[in-house]
Amino acid sequence: MNNPTKLRLFCLTCMPLIEFTDKGLYCEKGGFFIDPWRPVDKAVITHAHADHSRWGMKKYLAHHLSIPVMKLRLGKINTTGMNYGECKRVNGVQLSLHPAGHILGSAQVKVEYKGEIWVISGDYKLIDDKISTPFEPVKCHTLVTESTFGLPVYKWKPQAEVFAEMNQWWRENKEKGLASVILGYSLGKAQRILCSIDSSIGNILLHGAIHNSNLALRECGLQFPKTELITKTTEKEKYRGSLIIAPPSAFGSAWMNKLKPYKVATASGWMTIRGARRRRNVDRGFILSDHADWDELNQAVKLSKAERVYVTHGYTGIFSNWLREQGYDAHPVTTEYEGELSEIGEGASREKESE
Amino acid sequence: MKEFGILISALDGTTKTTEKISAMSSFLQKSSSEDKLWFVALLSGKRPKRPIKTTLLRQWAAEMAKLPLWLLEESYHVVGDLAETVALILPNATKSSDKSLDARMQDLQSLKELKEEEVKNYITTAWSEMNKNERFVFNKLITGGFRVGVSHKLIVKALAEHLGEEENIVSHRLMGDWSPLNTTFEKLLVEADEKENLSRPYPFYLAYPLENEPESLGEVNEWQFEYKWDGIRGQLIHRNGEIYIWSRGEELITERFPELEGLKEILPYDCVIDGEIMAFKDGKPLTFNHLQTRIGRKKISKKILTDSPVVLVAYDLLEEKGDDLRTTPMESRRIKLESVISQTKSPVLLISEKIEPRSWKEAAIIRESSREVLSEGLMLKRKTSNYKVGRRRGDWWKWKVDPMSIDAVMIYAMRGHGRRANLYSDYTFAVWKGEELVPFAKAYSGLTDKEMQAVDRFVKKNTLDRFGPVRSVKPELVFEIGFEGIAPSTRHKSGIALRFPRILRQRFDKKPDEANTLEDLNSILEAYIS
């Protein structure tokens, strides 16, 4: 590890490479923002989820696999696509994207200037979900990490076990003549379930929001098992015994009412906690997340070899205290990513769905 | 223990009564008598005393998980349940175990005789033999009750089905002073001889609040009217010359009310009286905070006896000379009750006076003024009604006065527990004292889930400071706080203690500076106690 005094001197003498501003993370040298939450000229986007990829930027730079979904959600926007590992130079600043393993096209943003390296990890997970390019650690001096599940109570089971439970649940419901509704983010979670569920059990039907995401993702070359879009003319008989994937916002809606009789499950990391599960009032909670759990967060920090860590959205205070005890120069940072809101596990329900 | 673990997660995983019953039936069918007895005891809150301090559990769990204690505490604040937190942070099991529930419970009982190091060894070994769900259940066996949304009624229903017995009989057998350590499933529920247990109380009959217009109840003269008193509902049992007093929570509280013990000498014959224990002096009831000084206190000092003496206000007669009267009509039970009371002639055994309004209109007027006699409203009992088991609609209604209310500003919020874990659901409210906001009440009920989520979002966005699980927030939201009673208090900064404070509604139409003042609260207090 470098001498910390030296590092501090360095900070006193010049502006940090990345600043935390009220519009978002800003690199003054390169003249760009990363995942800004207010309109700016140049935005580098880690991934296509609504809280990271927002309206109103003049130019968007993102991994080329993120762009179809961004366009689906944001309409006509000015975009530039990049590959993982490809490097762009602006004003002596080198900018590159590296796999974050969160959803298709998700990236960690690496910013380098005169040998100083920052990595903004966006949202990420370390395990391979078979859809997004698996996470690759990037060495840096300063890491900006999320902390959505930055508490030691959050530890995911192997995903194969979760999908085995899901298959079992679907089979049991099918035997009783019930529909099985699984609620999950329309971008990421829904496709992950689609690609790993045992599609030989029965028919799979989709909510419009998920169907639309899938259309955009097919453009990126993603393959899905056979599915059917639920429309006004879908026959009621079709629902019995089938698996239906819908966004969390569909829960309790008139749209859901038509699917009766059904059993409903939520697939989310928040389902770890009994209280959150009971509050959602679903029949079943599957613990399945596209975010890093406690062990993965710690591993990611370790692998980055960073000395300084800024902790954004999630349990920022707690996770940075913990990192400080482990010898890191760690600080919580306030951003407008979903962190605090999704802390209670209800953030997902506020996901804006484009029909 | 595996079967019990499966039962608990099944109960926890559904809100449907039929599924809960079927989970319990399947457990009862598969389990030994010993395990069945523990099931009944644990789910009806008859858990033996906690064998280990939770501080030790926290230490050992943190140590085993290789985490600092503060991080476990922070996790606990978020999860809202210690047993669950510990189950989640521990490393995965390395072995498995086939111990029965009974064997585990026996083990836990014997821990008291062991040295701390041995206890630690037992607990940590047990943890390493269990998956998360089993661990959660095991920790709950140590730390506290299972709140899995199973009412006593539901347990009774499942047991009645299992035993092929009537629910009322099962319910009665489960009453009273038994412990899983001194009985068996068969003795308690199968061979049970009702006469054998002299102290056994009857299940209480409870009223629902009146929801419709009282006129919908029919003729006014079909009903018996009494004041609704705010004391401790209790059952006085006089059998074979002994006396036992039970609270509605099925706690034996005889010793706390020595005033009433003397009744065993003067009651004319064996009987069981349902009534309200009230602080009472100079022919008048005292406010509830007098009674509060006597709750939870085993030793009653002379001062308390003089300052806050109690009486039993009798409502009903459930047993007379060994005969169960519960199936005779209210009207005739009342005549028998009056007779017992008048024969006893004791200043500590009063009768709940009948009120006889000639019309519903007159009843409404009496109800409106019930606070003047420190009552909470009226009780309506159908003259022909039997004494039923548990809370039932139809024959008994409570018709309470509207609560007193005040508009207050929310200043602190705390995360809740159980269903409200990780959600800011418990709030502290303040009123103005000049430029300052003085906290005067905490309330955590009255909002719907949706409203609570909106407030939760406000809290997270408007936090000023954090103290563990508590956040101070921008004083911006105004709520109307309702309460049933008010009393002076030296323990609160505001100098005021409220009875049953709760949120009536959010005042979206009011700005924080339009909330009430401490002076307003004081004038309510004066009007109330004068």
Tab-separated table of C-alpha atoms in Angstrom, chain B residues 60-391:
chain	number	residue	atom	x	y	z
B	60	TRP	CA	-20.901	-15.501	20.374
B	61	ALA	CA	-22.603	-14.967	17.032
B	62	ALA	CA	-20.370	-12.010	16.144
B	63	GLU	CA	-17.331	-14.038	17.126
B	64	MET	CA	-18.410	-17.032	15.065
B	65	ALA	CA	-19.184	-14.836	12.040
B	66	LYS	CA	-15.867	-12.984	12.499
B	67	LEU	CA	-17.638	-9.632	12.618
B	68	PRO	CA	-17.370	-6.735	15.044
B	69	LEU	CA	-20.263	-6.490	17.492
B	70	TRP	CA	-21.312	-3.049	16.207
B	71	LEU	CA	-21.924	-4.508	12.771
B	72	LEU	CA	-24.164	-7.181	14.220
B	73	GLU	CA	-26.066	-4.462	16.095
B	74	GLU	CA	-26.478	-2.388	12.924
B	75	SER	CA	-27.706	-5.457	11.081
B	76	TYR	CA	-30.161	-6.104	13.893
B	77	HIS	CA	-31.575	-2.586	13.523
B	78	VAL	CA	-32.234	-3.272	9.868
B	79	VAL	CA	-33.561	-6.818	10.213
B	80	GLY	CA	-35.632	-5.976	13.270
B	81	ASP	CA	-35.323	-9.412	14.822
B	82	LEU	CA	-32.330	-10.697	16.755
B	83	ALA	CA	-32.959	-14.402	16.188
B	84	GLU	CA	-33.184	-13.795	12.460
B	85	THR	CA	-30.122	-11.536	12.349
B	86	VAL	CA	-27.994	-14.144	14.087
B	87	ALA	CA	-29.324	-16.883	11.791
B	88	LEU	CA	-28.397	-14.826	8.725
B	89	ILE	CA	-24.880	-13.693	9.607
B	90	LEU	CA	-23.479	-17.047	10.733
B	91	PRO	CA	-21.410	-19.098	8.297
B	92	ASN	CA	-23.124	-22.025	6.575
B	93	ALA	CA	-23.644	-25.285	8.446
B	94	THR	CA	-20.866	-27.832	8.407
B	95	LYS	CA	-22.884	-30.749	9.831
B	96	SER	CA	-26.524	-31.605	10.347
B	97	SER	CA	-28.483	-32.850	13.339
B	98	ASP	CA	-31.600	-34.959	13.881
B	99	LYS	CA	-32.418	-33.798	17.394
B	100	SER	CA	-36.121	-33.583	18.163
B	101	LEU	CA	-37.796	-30.408	19.339
B	102	ASP	CA	-38.301	-31.999	22.740
B	103	ALA	CA	-34.631	-32.947	23.007
B	104	ARG	CA	-33.588	-29.390	22.106
B	105	MET	CA	-35.960	-27.905	24.651
B	106	GLN	CA	-34.729	-30.297	27.349
B	107	ASP	CA	-31.146	-29.348	26.442
B	108	LEU	CA	-31.964	-25.665	26.710
B	109	GLN	CA	-33.512	-26.196	30.146
B	110	SER	CA	-30.386	-27.947	31.403
B	111	LEU	CA	-28.088	-25.132	30.230
B	112	LYS	CA	-28.827	-23.236	33.423
B	113	GLU	CA	-26.656	-25.669	35.352
B	114	LEU	CA	-23.681	-25.366	33.021
B	115	LYS	CA	-20.731	-23.009	33.060
B	116	GLU	CA	-20.735	-20.165	30.541
B	117	GLU	CA	-17.995	-21.774	28.474
B	118	GLU	CA	-19.979	-25.019	28.231
B	119	VAL	CA	-23.117	-23.157	27.261
B	120	LYS	CA	-21.221	-21.313	24.559
B	121	ASN	CA	-19.900	-24.593	23.262
B	122	TYR	CA	-23.400	-26.079	23.144
B	123	ILE	CA	-24.895	-23.115	21.314
B	124	THR	CA	-22.133	-22.654	18.767
B	125	THR	CA	-22.099	-26.388	18.008
B	126	ALA	CA	-25.855	-26.323	17.550
B	127	TRP	CA	-25.524	-23.359	15.157
B	128	SER	CA	-22.971	-25.205	13.065
B	129	GLU	CA	-25.401	-28.131	12.668
B	130	MET	CA	-28.324	-26.124	11.294
B	131	ASN	CA	-29.365	-24.405	8.093
B	132	LYS	CA	-30.575	-20.805	8.227
B	133	ASN	CA	-34.193	-21.685	8.803
B	134	GLU	CA	-33.469	-24.190	11.575
B	135	ARG	CA	-31.125	-21.706	13.186
B	136	PHE	CA	-33.780	-19.036	13.128
B	137	VAL	CA	-36.250	-21.348	14.842
B	138	PHE	CA	-33.623	-22.463	17.359
B	139	ASN	CA	-32.731	-18.858	18.195
B	140	LYS	CA	-36.409	-18.095	18.626
B	141	LEU	CA	-36.685	-20.992	21.087
B	142	ILE	CA	-34.072	-19.166	23.137
B	143	THR	CA	-35.025	-15.534	22.688
B	144	GLY	CA	-38.745	-15.242	22.440
B	145	GLY	CA	-42.113	-15.942	21.021
B	146	PHE	CA	-42.979	-16.919	17.498
B	147	ARG	CA	-44.960	-14.203	15.859
B	148	VAL	CA	-45.994	-16.059	12.769
B	149	GLY	CA	-49.523	-14.779	12.516
B	150	VAL	CA	-51.139	-17.696	14.287
B	151	SER	CA	-53.823	-16.617	16.688
B	152	HIS	CA	-54.767	-18.639	19.714
B	153	LYS	CA	-58.067	-19.322	18.008
B	154	LEU	CA	-56.270	-20.939	15.080
B	155	ILE	CA	-54.145	-23.180	17.298
B	156	VAL	CA	-57.294	-24.248	19.099
B	157	LYS	CA	-58.949	-24.995	15.778
B	158	ALA	CA	-56.062	-27.156	14.558
B	159	LEU	CA	-55.892	-29.017	17.878
B	160	ALA	CA	-59.640	-29.561	17.956
B	161	GLU	CA	-59.492	-31.061	14.476
B	162	HIS	CA	-56.569	-33.236	15.426
B	163	LEU	CA	-58.232	-34.497	18.607
B	164	GLY	CA	-61.767	-34.722	17.213
B	165	GLU	CA	-62.901	-32.511	20.076
B	166	GLU	CA	-65.015	-29.346	20.309
B	167	GLU	CA	-63.126	-26.063	20.052
B	168	ASN	CA	-64.619	-24.632	23.253
B	169	ILE	CA	-63.467	-27.622	25.245
B	170	VAL	CA	-59.946	-27.493	23.827
B	171	SER	CA	-59.798	-23.774	24.483
B	172	HIS	CA	-60.777	-24.264	28.111
B	173	ARG	CA	-58.258	-27.064	28.605
B	174	LEU	CA	-55.497	-24.804	27.406
B	175	MET	CA	-56.300	-22.129	29.977
B	176	GLY	CA	-54.558	-21.639	33.237
B	177	ASP	CA	-51.376	-22.490	34.927
B	178	TRP	CA	-49.673	-25.320	33.083
B	179	SER	CA	-46.150	-25.657	31.835
B	180	PRO	CA	-44.731	-28.056	29.266
B	181	LEU	CA	-42.316	-29.096	31.995
B	182	ASN	CA	-44.999	-30.384	34.367
B	183	THR	CA	-47.617	-31.985	32.137
B	184	THR	CA	-47.954	-34.125	29.029
B	185	PHE	CA	-49.927	-33.646	25.833
B	186	GLU	CA	-52.282	-36.460	26.882
B	187	LYS	CA	-52.833	-35.149	30.401
B	188	LEU	CA	-53.458	-31.631	29.213
B	189	LEU	CA	-55.619	-32.245	26.196
B	190	VAL	CA	-56.884	-35.809	26.149
B	191	GLU	CA	-57.502	-37.063	29.685
B	192	ALA	CA	-58.097	-33.551	30.999
B	193	ASP	CA	-60.527	-33.474	33.904
B	194	GLU	CA	-61.939	-29.964	34.200
B	195	LYS	CA	-62.510	-30.348	37.935
B	196	GLU	CA	-58.943	-31.347	38.630
B	197	ASN	CA	-57.328	-27.971	38.159
B	198	LEU	CA	-58.813	-25.655	40.767
B	199	SER	CA	-57.216	-22.496	39.479
B	200	ARG	CA	-58.192	-22.949	35.817
B	201	PRO	CA	-59.979	-19.894	34.417
B	202	TYR	CA	-62.512	-19.779	31.590
B	203	PRO	CA	-61.575	-18.303	28.223
B	204	PHE	CA	-62.580	-14.627	28.180
B	205	TYR	CA	-65.413	-13.397	25.991
B	206	LEU	CA	-64.338	-10.213	24.218
B	207	ALA	CA	-66.355	-7.612	22.366
B	208	TYR	CA	-65.768	-6.068	18.950
B	209	PRO	CA	-66.069	-2.331	18.486
B	210	LEU	CA	-69.475	-1.291	17.216
B	211	GLU	CA	-69.143	-0.597	13.501
B	212	ASN	CA	-72.663	0.303	12.436
B	213	GLU	CA	-75.284	2.672	13.751
B	214	PRO	CA	-76.527	1.370	17.122
B	215	GLU	CA	-80.119	1.488	15.810
B	216	SER	CA	-79.169	-1.480	13.612
B	217	LEU	CA	-78.982	-3.583	16.786
B	218	GLY	CA	-82.747	-3.629	17.187
B	219	GLU	CA	-84.821	-2.638	20.201
B	220	VAL	CA	-82.969	-0.804	22.920
B	221	ASN	CA	-84.583	-2.919	25.641
B	222	GLU	CA	-83.018	-6.094	24.255
B	223	TRP	CA	-79.672	-4.817	25.483
B	224	GLN	CA	-77.907	-4.481	28.778
B	225	PHE	CA	-75.849	-1.276	28.994
B	226	GLU	CA	-72.826	-0.725	31.201
B	227	TYR	CA	-69.935	1.686	31.218
B	228	LYS	CA	-66.747	0.446	29.608
B	229	TRP	CA	-63.987	0.729	32.180
B	230	ASP	CA	-60.313	1.187	31.488
B	231	GLY	CA	-58.632	-1.103	33.973
B	232	ILE	CA	-57.350	-4.649	33.832
B	233	ARG	CA	-59.869	-7.211	32.714
B	234	GLY	CA	-59.634	-10.105	35.124
B	235	GLN	CA	-61.271	-13.280	36.351
B	236	LEU	CA	-61.649	-13.944	40.051
B	237	ILE	CA	-61.851	-17.615	40.867
B	238	HIS	CA	-63.087	-18.762	44.245
B	239	ARG	CA	-62.982	-22.540	44.612
B	240	ASN	CA	-62.525	-24.729	47.710
B	241	GLY	CA	-61.899	-21.697	49.872
B	242	GLU	CA	-59.009	-20.458	47.720
B	243	ILE	CA	-58.834	-17.396	45.500
B	244	TYR	CA	-57.074	-16.923	42.157
B	245	ILE	CA	-57.054	-13.861	39.950
B	246	TRP	CA	-56.198	-14.158	36.269
B	247	SER	CA	-55.525	-11.396	33.778
B	248	ARG	CA	-56.860	-11.552	30.271
B	249	GLY	CA	-53.310	-12.376	29.163
B	250	GLU	CA	-53.648	-15.560	31.236
B	251	GLU	CA	-51.282	-14.439	33.907
B	252	LEU	CA	-51.923	-15.342	37.519
B	253	ILE	CA	-51.897	-11.968	39.264
B	254	THR	CA	-53.417	-12.784	42.665
B	255	GLU	CA	-50.400	-11.587	44.650
B	256	ARG	CA	-50.350	-8.162	43.067
B	257	PHE	CA	-53.731	-7.296	44.463
B	258	PRO	CA	-53.658	-8.167	48.159
B	259	GLU	CA	-56.801	-6.061	48.657
B	260	LEU	CA	-58.795	-8.669	46.768
B	261	GLU	CA	-57.340	-11.707	48.498
B	262	GLY	CA	-59.466	-11.111	51.566
B	263	LEU	CA	-62.555	-11.824	49.492
B	264	LYS	CA	-61.957	-15.546	49.991
B	265	GLU	CA	-63.177	-15.175	53.579
B	266	ILE	CA	-66.388	-13.373	52.708
B	267	LEU	CA	-67.648	-14.614	49.334
B	268	PRO	CA	-70.759	-16.614	50.207
B	269	TYR	CA	-69.955	-19.648	48.046
B	270	ASP	CA	-67.631	-20.939	45.300
B	271	CYS	CA	-67.901	-18.836	42.168
B	272	VAL	CA	-66.068	-17.337	39.210
B	273	ILE	CA	-66.485	-13.608	38.525
B	274	ASP	CA	-65.488	-11.770	35.367
B	275	GLY	CA	-64.696	-8.132	35.981
B	276	GLU	CA	-62.369	-5.171	35.756
B	277	ILE	CA	-59.634	-4.451	38.268
B	278	MET	CA	-59.594	-0.698	38.756
B	279	ALA	CA	-57.769	1.841	40.839
B	280	PHE	CA	-60.546	3.309	42.946
B	281	LYS	CA	-60.681	5.715	45.855
B	282	ASP	CA	-63.330	7.690	47.733
B	283	GLY	CA	-66.095	6.152	45.680
B	284	LYS	CA	-64.524	7.182	42.352
B	285	PRO	CA	-62.297	5.505	39.768
B	286	LEU	CA	-58.756	6.843	39.422
B	287	THR	CA	-56.947	7.373	36.116
B	288	PHE	CA	-55.148	4.451	34.535
B	289	ASN	CA	-51.707	5.674	35.480
B	290	HIS	CA	-52.552	4.792	39.098
B	291	LEU	CA	-53.059	1.207	38.037
B	292	GLN	CA	-49.898	1.382	36.022
B	293	THR	CA	-47.901	1.789	39.240
B	294	ARG	CA	-49.140	-1.672	40.220
B	295	ILE	CA	-48.512	-3.544	37.005
B	296	GLY	CA	-45.285	-5.456	36.785
B	297	ARG	CA	-44.570	-4.923	40.442
B	298	LYS	CA	-44.407	-8.012	42.612
B	299	LYS	CA	-43.943	-6.214	45.921
B	300	ILE	CA	-46.664	-3.741	46.722
B	301	SER	CA	-45.583	-1.040	49.148
B	302	LYS	CA	-47.855	0.564	51.728
B	303	LYS	CA	-47.669	3.855	49.884
B	304	ILE	CA	-48.955	2.317	46.681
B	305	LEU	CA	-51.739	0.615	48.602
B	306	THR	CA	-52.852	3.950	50.035
B	307	ASP	CA	-52.331	5.999	46.879
B	308	SER	CA	-53.726	3.552	44.364
B	309	PRO	CA	-56.024	1.032	45.997
B	310	VAL	CA	-57.928	-1.317	43.726
B	311	VAL	CA	-61.377	-2.827	43.553
B	312	LEU	CA	-62.934	-5.431	41.314
B	313	VAL	CA	-65.860	-4.135	39.324
B	314	ALA	CA	-67.879	-7.263	38.534
B	315	TYR	CA	-69.334	-7.752	35.043
B	316	ASP	CA	-70.474	-11.320	34.978
B	317	LEU	CA	-70.823	-14.588	36.874
B	318	LEU	CA	-69.385	-17.580	35.010
B	319	GLU	CA	-69.594	-20.277	37.663
B	320	GLU	CA	-71.726	-20.716	40.760
B	321	LYS	CA	-71.231	-23.524	43.299
B	322	GLY	CA	-69.358	-25.551	40.725
B	323	ASP	CA	-71.875	-25.053	37.902
B	324	ASP	CA	-70.706	-23.607	34.624
B	325	LEU	CA	-73.183	-20.783	33.874
B	326	ARG	CA	-71.784	-19.730	30.525
B	327	THR	CA	-74.639	-21.142	28.497
B	328	THR	CA	-77.356	-19.462	30.557
B	329	PRO	CA	-78.551	-16.056	29.297
B	330	MET	CA	-76.841	-12.826	30.312
B	331	GLU	CA	-80.011	-11.636	32.048
B	332	SER	CA	-80.150	-14.534	34.459
B	333	ARG	CA	-76.388	-14.528	35.047
B	334	ARG	CA	-76.766	-10.887	35.978
B	335	ILE	CA	-79.400	-11.661	38.639
B	336	LYS	CA	-77.126	-14.308	40.138
B	337	LEU	CA	-74.192	-11.908	40.034
B	338	GLU	CA	-76.173	-9.211	41.852
B	339	SER	CA	-77.037	-11.725	44.496
B	340	VAL	CA	-73.406	-12.741	45.075
B	341	ILE	CA	-72.279	-9.125	45.283
B	342	SER	CA	-74.989	-8.080	47.712
B	343	GLN	CA	-74.314	-11.080	49.945
B	344	THR	CA	-70.606	-10.332	50.007
B	345	LYS	CA	-70.929	-6.711	51.101
B	346	SER	CA	-67.299	-5.840	50.474
B	347	PRO	CA	-65.939	-2.376	49.632
B	348	VAL	CA	-63.527	-3.990	47.155
B	349	LEU	CA	-66.129	-5.960	45.215
B	350	LEU	CA	-68.425	-3.642	43.291
B	351	ILE	CA	-70.844	-4.303	40.504
B	352	SER	CA	-70.717	-2.678	37.120
B	353	GLU	CA	-73.867	-0.586	37.273
B	354	LYS	CA	-76.528	-1.145	34.662
B	355	ILE	CA	-77.495	1.904	32.687
B	356	GLU	CA	-81.039	1.906	31.409
B	357	PRO	CA	-81.528	4.301	28.522
B	358	ARG	CA	-85.055	4.379	27.102
B	359	SER	CA	-83.916	5.015	23.547
B	360	TRP	CA	-80.803	4.791	21.370
B	361	LYS	CA	-80.755	8.573	21.391
B	362	GLU	CA	-80.525	8.656	25.145
B	363	ALA	CA	-77.828	5.955	25.025
B	364	ALA	CA	-75.853	8.148	22.662
B	365	ILE	CA	-76.090	11.090	25.050
B	366	ILE	CA	-74.863	8.978	27.951
B	367	ARG	CA	-72.010	7.672	25.830
B	368	GLU	CA	-70.974	11.215	24.918
B	369	SER	CA	-70.545	12.120	28.556
B	370	SER	CA	-68.922	8.876	29.658
B	371	ARG	CA	-65.524	10.494	29.926
B	372	GLU	CA	-66.855	12.545	32.847
B	373	VAL	CA	-66.917	9.396	34.970
B	374	LEU	CA	-63.512	8.300	33.551
B	375	SER	CA	-65.102	5.627	31.434
B	376	GLU	CA	-64.198	4.903	27.819
B	377	GLY	CA	-67.740	4.579	26.554
B	378	LEU	CA	-70.451	1.958	26.755
B	379	MET	CA	-70.658	-1.824	26.644
B	380	LEU	CA	-73.668	-3.331	24.958
B	381	LYS	CA	-74.598	-6.907	25.830
B	382	ARG	CA	-77.600	-8.713	24.437
B	383	LYS	CA	-79.766	-9.801	27.359
B	384	THR	CA	-80.181	-13.279	25.918
B	385	SER	CA	-76.480	-13.803	25.143
B	386	ASN	CA	-74.356	-16.704	26.333
B	387	TYR	CA	-70.829	-16.155	27.571
B	388	LYS	CA	-68.787	-17.100	24.499
B	389	VAL	CA	-65.117	-17.858	23.893
B	390	GLY	CA	-62.777	-15.207	22.504
B	391	ARG	CA	-63.607	-12.187	20.399
